Short mmCIF file of C-alpha atoms in Angstrom, two decimals:
data_model
loop_
_atom_site.label_atom_id
_atom_site.label_comp_id
_atom_site.label_asym_id
_atom_site.label_seq_id
_atom_site.Cartn_x
_atom_site.Cartn_y
_atom_site.Cartn_z
CA UNK A 25 -0.38 0.16 -0.03
CA UNK A 26 1.11 3.43 -0.45
CA UNK A 27 1.62 6.48 2.01
CA UNK A 28 -1.12 7.69 3.47
CA UNK A 29 -3.36 4.36 3.71
CA UNK A 30 -4.30 3.37 6.82
CA UNK A 31 -4.17 -0.50 7.35
CA UNK A 32 -7.28 -2.14 9.01
CA UNK A 33 -6.03 -3.80 12.11
CA UNK A 34 -9.83 -3.41 14.13
CA UNK A 35 -11.37 -5.28 11.08
CA UNK A 36 -8.31 -8.06 10.70
CA UNK A 37 -8.38 -8.69 14.26
CA UNK A 38 -12.85 -9.35 14.46
CA UNK A 39 -11.67 -11.72 10.85
CA UNK A 40 -8.97 -13.80 13.02
CA UNK A 41 -11.13 -14.10 16.30
CA UNK A 42 -13.52 -15.11 13.92
CA UNK A 43 -11.25 -17.52 12.30
CA UNK A 44 -10.27 -19.65 15.25
CA UNK A 45 -14.23 -19.38 16.40
CA UNK A 46 -14.83 -21.15 13.58
CA UNK A 47 -12.24 -23.75 14.06
CA UNK A 48 -13.31 -24.37 17.95
CA UNK A 49 -16.77 -25.15 16.48
CA UNK A 50 -15.57 -27.65 14.00
CA UNK A 51 -15.66 -26.06 10.73
CA UNK A 52 -13.62 -27.61 8.35
CA UNK A 53 -10.19 -25.92 8.43
CA UNK A 54 -10.68 -25.16 4.57
CA UNK A 55 -14.12 -23.65 4.68
CA UNK A 56 -12.18 -21.14 7.79
CA UNK A 57 -9.45 -20.27 6.02
CA UNK A 58 -11.15 -19.36 2.91
CA UNK A 59 -13.82 -16.93 5.52
CA UNK A 60 -10.77 -15.76 6.42
CA UNK A 61 -8.91 -14.88 3.40
CA UNK A 62 -12.14 -13.21 1.73
CA UNK A 63 -12.87 -11.18 4.65
CA UNK A 64 -9.61 -10.03 5.10
CA UNK A 65 -8.61 -9.29 1.60
CA UNK A 66 -12.29 -6.94 1.31
CA UNK A 67 -10.92 -5.09 4.05
CA UNK A 68 -7.41 -4.46 2.31
CA UNK A 69 -9.43 -4.09 -0.93
CA UNK A 70 -11.53 -1.02 0.98
CA UNK A 71 -8.99 0.22 2.57
CA UNK A 72 -6.90 1.23 -0.44
CA UNK A 73 -6.94 4.40 -1.56
CA UNK A 74 -5.30 5.46 -5.20
CA UNK A 75 -2.41 7.40 -4.69
CA UNK A 76 -3.20 11.08 -4.70
CA UNK A 77 -2.00 13.17 -7.81
CA UNK A 78 1.46 15.49 -8.01
CA UNK A 79 0.64 18.93 -6.88
CA UNK A 80 1.73 21.49 -9.58
CA UNK A 81 4.66 23.61 -8.92
CA UNK A 82 3.52 27.10 -8.97
CA UNK A 83 6.19 29.48 -9.27
CA UNK A 84 6.17 31.78 -6.38
CA UNK A 85 6.75 35.63 -7.97
CA UNK A 86 9.93 37.85 -7.65
CA UNK A 87 8.90 40.54 -4.91
CA UNK A 88 11.46 43.59 -4.44
CA UNK A 89 12.27 42.46 -0.70
CA UNK A 90 12.95 39.39 -1.98
CA UNK A 91 15.01 40.04 -4.37
CA UNK A 92 17.39 42.71 -2.17
CA UNK A 93 17.94 40.15 0.87
CA UNK A 94 19.31 38.31 -2.47
CA UNK A 95 22.04 41.03 -3.85
CA UNK A 96 22.99 43.21 -1.33
CA UNK A 97 26.06 41.74 0.14
CA UNK A 98 27.13 41.04 -3.56
CA UNK A 99 30.31 42.37 -4.63
CA UNK A 100 29.43 43.06 -8.21
CA UNK A 101 27.14 45.64 -8.66
CA UNK A 102 23.71 44.98 -9.12
CA UNK A 103 20.51 47.05 -10.26
CA UNK A 104 16.74 46.70 -10.59
CA UNK A 105 15.17 48.40 -13.17
CA UNK A 106 11.07 48.57 -13.32
CA UNK A 107 9.81 49.18 -16.35
CA UNK A 108 12.81 52.23 -16.69
CA UNK A 109 12.90 53.37 -13.27
CA UNK A 110 15.26 51.68 -10.56
CA UNK A 111 13.66 50.05 -7.82
CA UNK A 112 16.57 48.54 -6.14
CA UNK A 113 20.16 49.23 -6.14
CA UNK A 114 22.54 46.98 -3.87
CA UNK A 115 25.56 48.55 -1.81
CA UNK A 116 28.59 47.57 -4.19
CA UNK A 117 25.59 49.83 -6.93
CA UNK A 118 24.74 52.79 -4.47
CA UNK A 119 28.50 53.01 -3.83
CA UNK A 120 29.57 53.34 -7.41
CA UNK A 121 26.73 55.49 -8.68
CA UNK A 122 25.33 57.13 -5.06
CA UNK A 123 22.36 56.63 -2.81
CA UNK A 124 20.62 58.57 -4.98
CA UNK A 125 19.89 56.92 -7.75
CA UNK A 126 16.91 54.67 -6.25
CA UNK A 127 13.72 56.15 -7.63
CA UNK A 128 15.83 57.53 -10.44
CA UNK A 129 14.71 57.30 -14.43
CA UNK A 130 17.63 54.81 -15.30
CA UNK A 131 18.31 56.94 -18.45
CA UNK A 132 19.34 59.58 -15.85
CA UNK A 133 21.15 57.74 -13.92
CA UNK A 134 23.15 55.73 -16.31
CA UNK A 135 23.57 58.91 -19.17
CA UNK A 136 25.71 57.07 -21.54
CA UNK A 137 24.36 55.87 -24.92
CA UNK A 138 25.72 52.75 -25.01
CA UNK A 139 23.96 52.16 -21.56
CA UNK A 140 20.82 53.50 -22.37
CA UNK A 141 20.71 51.47 -25.50
CA UNK A 142 19.73 48.29 -23.17
CA UNK A 143 16.85 49.73 -21.63
CA UNK A 144 14.50 49.33 -24.85
CA UNK A 145 15.04 45.70 -25.46
CA UNK A 146 13.68 42.75 -24.13
CA UNK A 147 15.47 39.14 -23.15
CA UNK A 148 19.87 39.33 -22.15
CA UNK A 149 21.79 42.01 -23.35
CA UNK A 150 25.15 43.64 -23.21
CA UNK A 151 26.69 46.91 -23.36
CA UNK A 152 30.74 48.03 -22.73
CA UNK A 153 30.23 51.37 -21.76
CA UNK A 154 33.52 53.65 -21.10
CA UNK A 155 33.49 56.63 -18.53
CA UNK A 156 30.69 55.21 -16.14
CA UNK A 157 32.09 56.46 -13.01
CA UNK A 158 35.03 58.35 -13.52
CA UNK A 159 37.00 58.97 -17.02
CA UNK A 160 38.43 56.35 -19.08
CA UNK A 161 37.28 53.42 -16.72
CA UNK A 162 35.77 50.74 -18.75
CA UNK A 163 32.23 48.93 -17.66
CA UNK A 164 30.35 46.05 -19.31
CA UNK A 165 26.94 46.19 -18.36
CA UNK A 166 24.64 42.98 -18.84
CA UNK A 167 20.98 42.99 -18.49
CA UNK A 168 18.65 39.98 -17.89
CA UNK A 169 14.63 39.96 -17.88
CA UNK A 170 13.05 38.72 -14.63
CA UNK A 171 9.54 39.26 -15.05
CA UNK A 172 7.45 41.35 -17.75
CA UNK A 173 8.59 44.49 -15.50
CA UNK A 174 11.72 43.79 -13.92
CA UNK A 175 14.94 43.73 -15.11
CA UNK A 176 18.43 42.96 -13.49
CA UNK A 177 21.58 44.98 -14.86
CA UNK A 178 24.60 43.86 -13.86
CA UNK A 179 27.83 45.85 -13.60
CA UNK A 180 31.40 44.76 -14.71
CA UNK A 181 34.70 46.68 -14.11
CA UNK A 182 37.26 46.20 -17.04
CA UNK A 183 39.31 48.93 -16.07
CA UNK A 184 41.85 46.58 -14.97
CA UNK A 185 41.67 44.17 -17.89
CA UNK A 186 41.91 47.15 -20.26
CA UNK A 187 45.30 49.13 -18.07
CA UNK A 188 46.90 45.51 -18.69
CA UNK A 189 46.37 45.00 -21.80
CA UNK A 190 47.39 48.49 -22.37
CA UNK A 191 50.54 47.93 -20.21
CA UNK A 192 51.62 44.65 -22.48
CA UNK A 193 51.08 46.99 -25.88
CA UNK A 194 53.06 49.81 -24.65
CA UNK A 195 55.87 47.54 -23.57
CA UNK A 196 55.81 45.16 -26.74
CA UNK A 197 56.44 48.87 -28.61
CA UNK A 198 58.82 50.56 -26.29
CA UNK A 199 61.23 47.15 -26.64
CA UNK A 200 60.39 47.15 -30.07
CA UNK A 201 61.94 50.49 -30.21
CA UNK A 202 64.42 50.20 -27.84
CA UNK A 203 65.65 46.98 -30.04
CA UNK A 204 65.28 49.03 -33.41
CA UNK A 205 67.63 51.97 -32.70
CA UNK A 206 71.10 49.62 -31.85
CA UNK A 207 70.15 47.20 -34.58
CA UNK A 208 69.55 50.02 -37.22
CA UNK A 209 73.01 51.11 -36.36
CA UNK A 210 74.72 48.04 -36.84
CA UNK A 211 73.05 47.07 -40.41
CA UNK A 212 73.72 50.86 -41.69
CA UNK A 213 77.52 50.91 -40.68
CA UNK A 214 78.38 46.89 -41.70
CA UNK A 215 76.55 47.80 -45.10
CA UNK A 216 78.77 50.79 -45.11
CA UNK A 217 81.56 48.40 -44.67
CA UNK A 218 80.52 46.26 -47.29
CA UNK A 219 79.99 48.28 -49.82
CA UNK A 220 83.41 50.77 -49.58
CA UNK A 221 84.78 47.80 -52.02
CA UNK A 222 88.22 48.47 -49.68
CA UNK A 223 88.18 51.75 -50.25
CA UNK A 224 87.88 52.83 -46.43
CA UNK A 225 90.92 53.74 -44.95
CA UNK A 226 92.01 51.50 -41.38
CA UNK A 227 90.81 54.14 -38.91
CA UNK A 228 87.21 54.75 -40.29
CA UNK A 229 86.54 50.80 -40.65
CA UNK A 230 88.08 50.42 -37.11
CA UNK A 231 85.40 53.44 -35.73
CA UNK A 232 82.65 51.95 -37.56
CA UNK A 233 83.33 48.35 -36.11
CA UNK A 234 83.29 49.98 -32.52
CA UNK A 235 79.91 51.57 -33.02
CA UNK A 236 78.96 48.09 -34.34
CA UNK A 237 80.85 46.78 -31.57
CA UNK A 238 79.10 49.02 -28.85
CA UNK A 239 75.57 48.93 -29.96
CA UNK A 240 75.49 45.27 -30.19
CA UNK A 241 76.72 45.02 -26.05
CA UNK A 242 73.61 47.85 -25.84
CA UNK A 243 71.08 45.06 -28.03
CA UNK A 244 72.74 42.10 -25.54
CA UNK A 245 72.27 44.13 -22.37
CA UNK A 246 68.80 45.48 -23.34
CA UNK A 247 67.85 41.27 -24.07
CA UNK A 248 69.50 40.27 -21.43
CA UNK A 249 67.50 42.82 -19.17
CA UNK A 250 64.04 41.99 -21.04
CA UNK A 251 64.90 38.06 -19.54
CA UNK A 252 65.64 39.23 -16.54
CA UNK A 253 62.88 41.03 -15.67
CA UNK A 254 60.78 38.28 -17.47
CA UNK A 255 61.81 36.02 -15.18
CA UNK A 256 61.45 38.21 -12.10
CA UNK A 257 57.81 38.51 -12.86
CA UNK A 258 57.57 34.77 -13.18
CA UNK A 259 58.80 34.28 -10.09
CA UNK A 260 57.37 36.85 -7.94
CA UNK A 261 54.31 34.77 -5.72
CA UNK A 262 57.49 32.46 -5.03
CA UNK A 263 59.19 33.42 -1.69
CA UNK A 264 62.78 32.84 -1.95
CA UNK A 265 64.08 30.25 1.25
CA UNK A 266 68.22 30.52 1.31
CA UNK A 267 69.76 32.21 3.62
CA UNK A 268 72.09 34.34 2.87
CA UNK A 269 74.69 36.59 4.41
CA UNK A 270 73.69 39.60 2.74
CA UNK A 271 76.98 42.01 4.23
CA UNK A 272 79.44 40.03 2.13
CA UNK A 273 77.07 39.84 -0.91
CA UNK A 274 76.83 43.64 -1.18
CA UNK A 275 80.66 43.62 -1.15
CA UNK A 276 81.22 41.42 -4.06
CA UNK A 277 78.34 42.71 -6.38
CA UNK A 278 78.97 46.27 -5.91
CA UNK A 279 82.58 45.36 -7.19
CA UNK A 280 81.43 43.86 -9.45
CA UNK A 281 79.18 46.41 -10.65
CA UNK A 282 82.20 49.20 -10.53
CA UNK A 283 85.04 46.88 -11.90
CA UNK A 284 88.57 47.59 -11.50
CA UNK A 285 88.26 50.91 -13.64
CA UNK A 286 85.78 52.50 -11.16
CA UNK A 287 86.50 49.96 -8.05
CA UNK A 288 88.39 53.14 -6.27
CA UNK A 289 84.83 55.25 -5.79
CA UNK A 290 83.44 52.63 -3.81
CA UNK A 291 83.00 53.74 0.07
CA UNK A 292 82.25 51.01 1.86
CA UNK A 293 79.79 51.51 5.22
CA UNK A 294 78.99 47.60 6.57
CA UNK A 295 77.83 48.01 10.05
CA UNK A 296 75.55 44.89 10.17
CA UNK A 297 75.88 41.15 8.84
CA UNK A 298 72.42 40.14 8.85
CA UNK A 299 71.24 37.60 7.26
CA UNK A 300 68.27 37.05 4.75
CA UNK A 301 65.89 34.75 3.10
CA UNK A 302 66.63 35.50 -0.80
CA UNK A 303 67.35 34.39 -4.21
CA UNK A 304 71.20 34.85 -4.48
CA UNK A 305 71.40 35.89 -7.78
CA UNK A 306 68.28 38.68 -7.41
CA UNK A 307 69.97 39.67 -4.94
CA UNK A 308 72.98 40.10 -6.22
CA UNK A 309 71.60 41.84 -9.61
CA UNK A 310 69.93 44.43 -7.66
CA UNK A 311 73.11 45.65 -6.00
CA UNK A 312 74.67 45.47 -9.03
CA UNK A 313 72.09 48.06 -10.41
CA UNK A 314 72.13 50.35 -7.85
CA UNK A 315 75.92 50.56 -7.79
CA UNK A 316 75.90 51.07 -11.53
CA UNK A 317 73.46 53.67 -11.91
CA UNK A 318 75.39 56.05 -8.75
CA UNK A 319 78.81 55.47 -10.87
CA UNK A 320 77.21 56.47 -14.45
CA UNK A 321 75.62 59.15 -13.21
CA UNK A 322 76.94 60.63 -10.20
CA UNK A 323 79.26 63.42 -11.00
CA UNK A 324 82.84 61.94 -12.60
CA UNK A 325 85.25 61.43 -10.18
CA UNK A 326 82.96 61.69 -7.14
CA UNK A 327 82.78 58.78 -4.50
CA UNK A 328 79.16 56.54 -4.35
CA UNK A 329 79.00 55.27 -0.73
CA UNK A 330 77.28 51.72 -0.33
CA UNK A 331 76.21 50.68 2.97
CA UNK A 332 74.62 48.34 5.06
CA UNK A 333 72.61 48.27 8.99
CA UNK A 334 69.63 47.56 10.68
CA UNK A 335 66.66 49.91 10.58
CA UNK A 336 63.58 49.48 12.72
CA UNK A 337 65.47 46.36 14.37
CA UNK A 338 64.03 43.46 12.07
CA UNK A 339 65.07 44.72 8.76
CA UNK A 340 68.03 44.77 6.51
CA UNK A 341 69.03 48.18 5.14
CA UNK A 342 71.14 48.72 2.01
CA UNK A 343 71.41 52.29 0.82
CA UNK A 344 73.66 53.24 -2.25
CA UNK A 345 74.06 57.39 -2.66
CA UNK A 346 75.91 59.40 -5.40
CA UNK A 347 76.79 62.92 -5.94
CA UNK A 348 75.57 63.89 -8.63
CA UNK A 349 73.31 66.19 -10.61
CA UNK A 350 69.98 64.63 -8.59
CA UNK A 351 66.73 63.92 -9.95
CA UNK A 352 63.41 66.66 -9.96
CA UNK A 353 60.89 65.82 -7.38
CA UNK A 354 58.40 65.19 -10.20
CA UNK A 355 60.55 62.57 -11.61
CA UNK A 356 61.36 60.17 -8.88
CA UNK A 357 57.79 58.30 -8.68
CA UNK A 358 58.00 57.11 -12.49
CA UNK A 359 61.54 55.88 -12.48
CA UNK A 360 60.66 52.37 -11.40
CA UNK A 361 58.59 52.26 -15.10
CA UNK A 362 59.92 50.26 -18.07
CA UNK A 363 62.33 52.17 -19.59
CA UNK A 364 61.69 55.63 -18.29
CA UNK A 365 64.58 57.66 -18.34
CA UNK A 366 65.17 61.33 -17.35
CA UNK A 367 67.45 62.03 -19.45
CA UNK A 368 66.83 59.94 -22.99
CA UNK A 369 70.29 60.65 -24.72
CA UNK A 370 72.47 60.67 -21.82
CA UNK A 371 70.75 57.36 -20.74
CA UNK A 372 71.19 55.59 -23.87
CA UNK A 373 74.84 57.13 -24.21
CA UNK A 374 76.20 55.35 -21.03
CA UNK A 375 74.61 52.11 -22.30
CA UNK A 376 71.42 51.73 -20.30
CA UNK A 377 68.34 49.98 -20.97
CA UNK A 378 65.68 51.65 -19.00
CA UNK A 379 64.68 48.47 -17.37
CA UNK A 380 67.51 48.68 -14.25
CA UNK A 381 65.48 50.07 -11.69
CA UNK A 382 62.15 48.21 -12.89
CA UNK A 383 64.31 44.87 -12.68
CA UNK A 384 65.58 45.96 -9.07
CA UNK A 385 61.41 46.68 -8.05
CA UNK A 386 60.31 43.75 -8.74
CA UNK A 387 62.92 41.62 -7.27
CA UNK A 388 62.60 43.66 -4.25
CA UNK A 389 58.73 43.20 -4.13
CA UNK A 390 59.62 39.44 -4.38
CA UNK A 391 61.62 39.88 -1.54
CA UNK A 392 58.65 41.26 0.57
CA UNK A 393 61.01 44.33 0.89
CA UNK A 394 60.76 47.90 0.33
CA UNK A 395 62.81 50.61 -2.57
CA UNK A 396 62.77 54.17 -1.70
CA UNK A 397 64.24 56.55 -3.79
CA UNK A 398 65.43 60.27 -2.75
CA UNK A 399 67.14 62.92 -4.45
CA UNK A 400 67.99 66.79 -4.66
CA UNK A 401 69.06 68.75 -7.36
CA UNK A 402 72.33 69.52 -7.43
CA UNK A 403 72.94 67.10 -4.49
CA UNK A 404 72.82 63.38 -5.68
CA UNK A 405 70.01 61.02 -5.30
CA UNK A 406 69.96 58.52 -2.58
CA UNK A 407 68.26 54.60 -2.98
CA UNK A 408 67.27 52.61 -0.06
CA UNK A 409 66.72 48.74 -0.07
CA UNK A 410 65.11 47.14 2.57
CA UNK A 411 64.32 43.49 3.23
CA UNK A 412 63.01 41.37 6.48
CA UNK A 413 65.49 39.62 8.11
CA UNK A 414 65.68 35.94 8.54
CA UNK A 415 64.50 34.01 11.88
CA UNK A 416 67.83 32.72 13.77
CA UNK A 417 68.14 28.90 13.24
CA UNK A 418 67.46 26.57 16.30
CA UNK A 419 70.96 24.71 16.89
CA UNK A 420 70.55 21.01 16.66
CA UNK A 421 68.86 18.86 18.77
CA UNK A 422 72.24 17.42 19.89
CA UNK A 423 74.30 20.76 19.88
CA UNK A 424 71.88 22.00 22.65
CA UNK A 425 72.10 18.65 25.13
CA UNK A 426 75.77 18.81 24.75
CA UNK A 427 75.40 22.46 25.68
CA UNK A 428 73.24 22.10 28.62
CA UNK A 429 75.75 19.35 30.22
CA UNK A 430 79.21 20.56 29.85
CA UNK A 431 81.01 17.81 32.33
CA UNK A 432 79.72 15.26 30.51
CA UNK A 433 81.30 16.82 27.25
CA UNK A 434 84.25 17.24 28.80
CA UNK A 435 84.05 13.53 29.71
CA UNK A 436 83.36 12.25 26.57
CA UNK A 437 86.47 13.85 24.86
#
């Protein structure tokens, strides 16, 4: 029997009593069983009811109150329109468009023609709108009908994606330009040498070959820096774990950057011996780039100071300072941009690629450090890099045990 049917307990009990009574009265067993079977069967047939037909599911009409509870805490700006009037706006939408938009005509609230064009269409539509909130921002607006009156507008901010795409485009354009300049010089002088028909004198040919060599090295440096920058960006989320003696690394990398010709200009002040977690190759690159910049752009024959100390108790601080012309205050925030140069002509003449400080910035960020640049016109530039100190290593258990029992150690020896 299906669920919801009642078993006829009383009737079956009465039929059982009657069956026993018939047996006691001497009625034939077959007749008694037949009577019991017919009686119980009739009771069961009478008690059975056909199953109830399934109830049709009725779709409850959405109310503005129920919709408001659903969308209020969404991080995506959502707006519910009733015809062409804004009936609801969640917290994110009110923060974006202002609390006054509720009850306002949607065309007045959005203003943009691309957004207004969505309102006259039924069904699901989308549009890309520029400058909806701030100049230059980009929003994708999706419209979905809820019923014959209500519709939902979803606002997706695509400004960051557009900025990334624009940055990639600018990077490729700048890299192509930087590579094209030395390549054009190399090809031009090579063609001149090839077309000279051995008429060029030796000094001129030597001069041309020197220019070719210089431009080829410049191109090699640019490719090397591009590869370094690519590697740092690919590993920026991987925290280095190698323990490094920073004092020895700073002195070695600074002397490598200066070379034998400029080593006498370095002034070291390594007042601390900090240990940090880091990528040895990348930390050396930071010091080399900073020292090389200071030597190139500092005044000739002036010292470049390289110091290492502790800051705030738990930070290793590396400082590189020169005595050059200095940098204008408005240019300092842009120094870590790729290919940015305060003096493009002077930078290219000195062999700079415009990527040195961009690489330094990314390496410092990977090491959870901090980069600060200060400068004063006519006095020089000071670059400070801070890295968190590595935690002290715990002594091995055996060493700790021996330290606690010096007498026992003496007996063993």
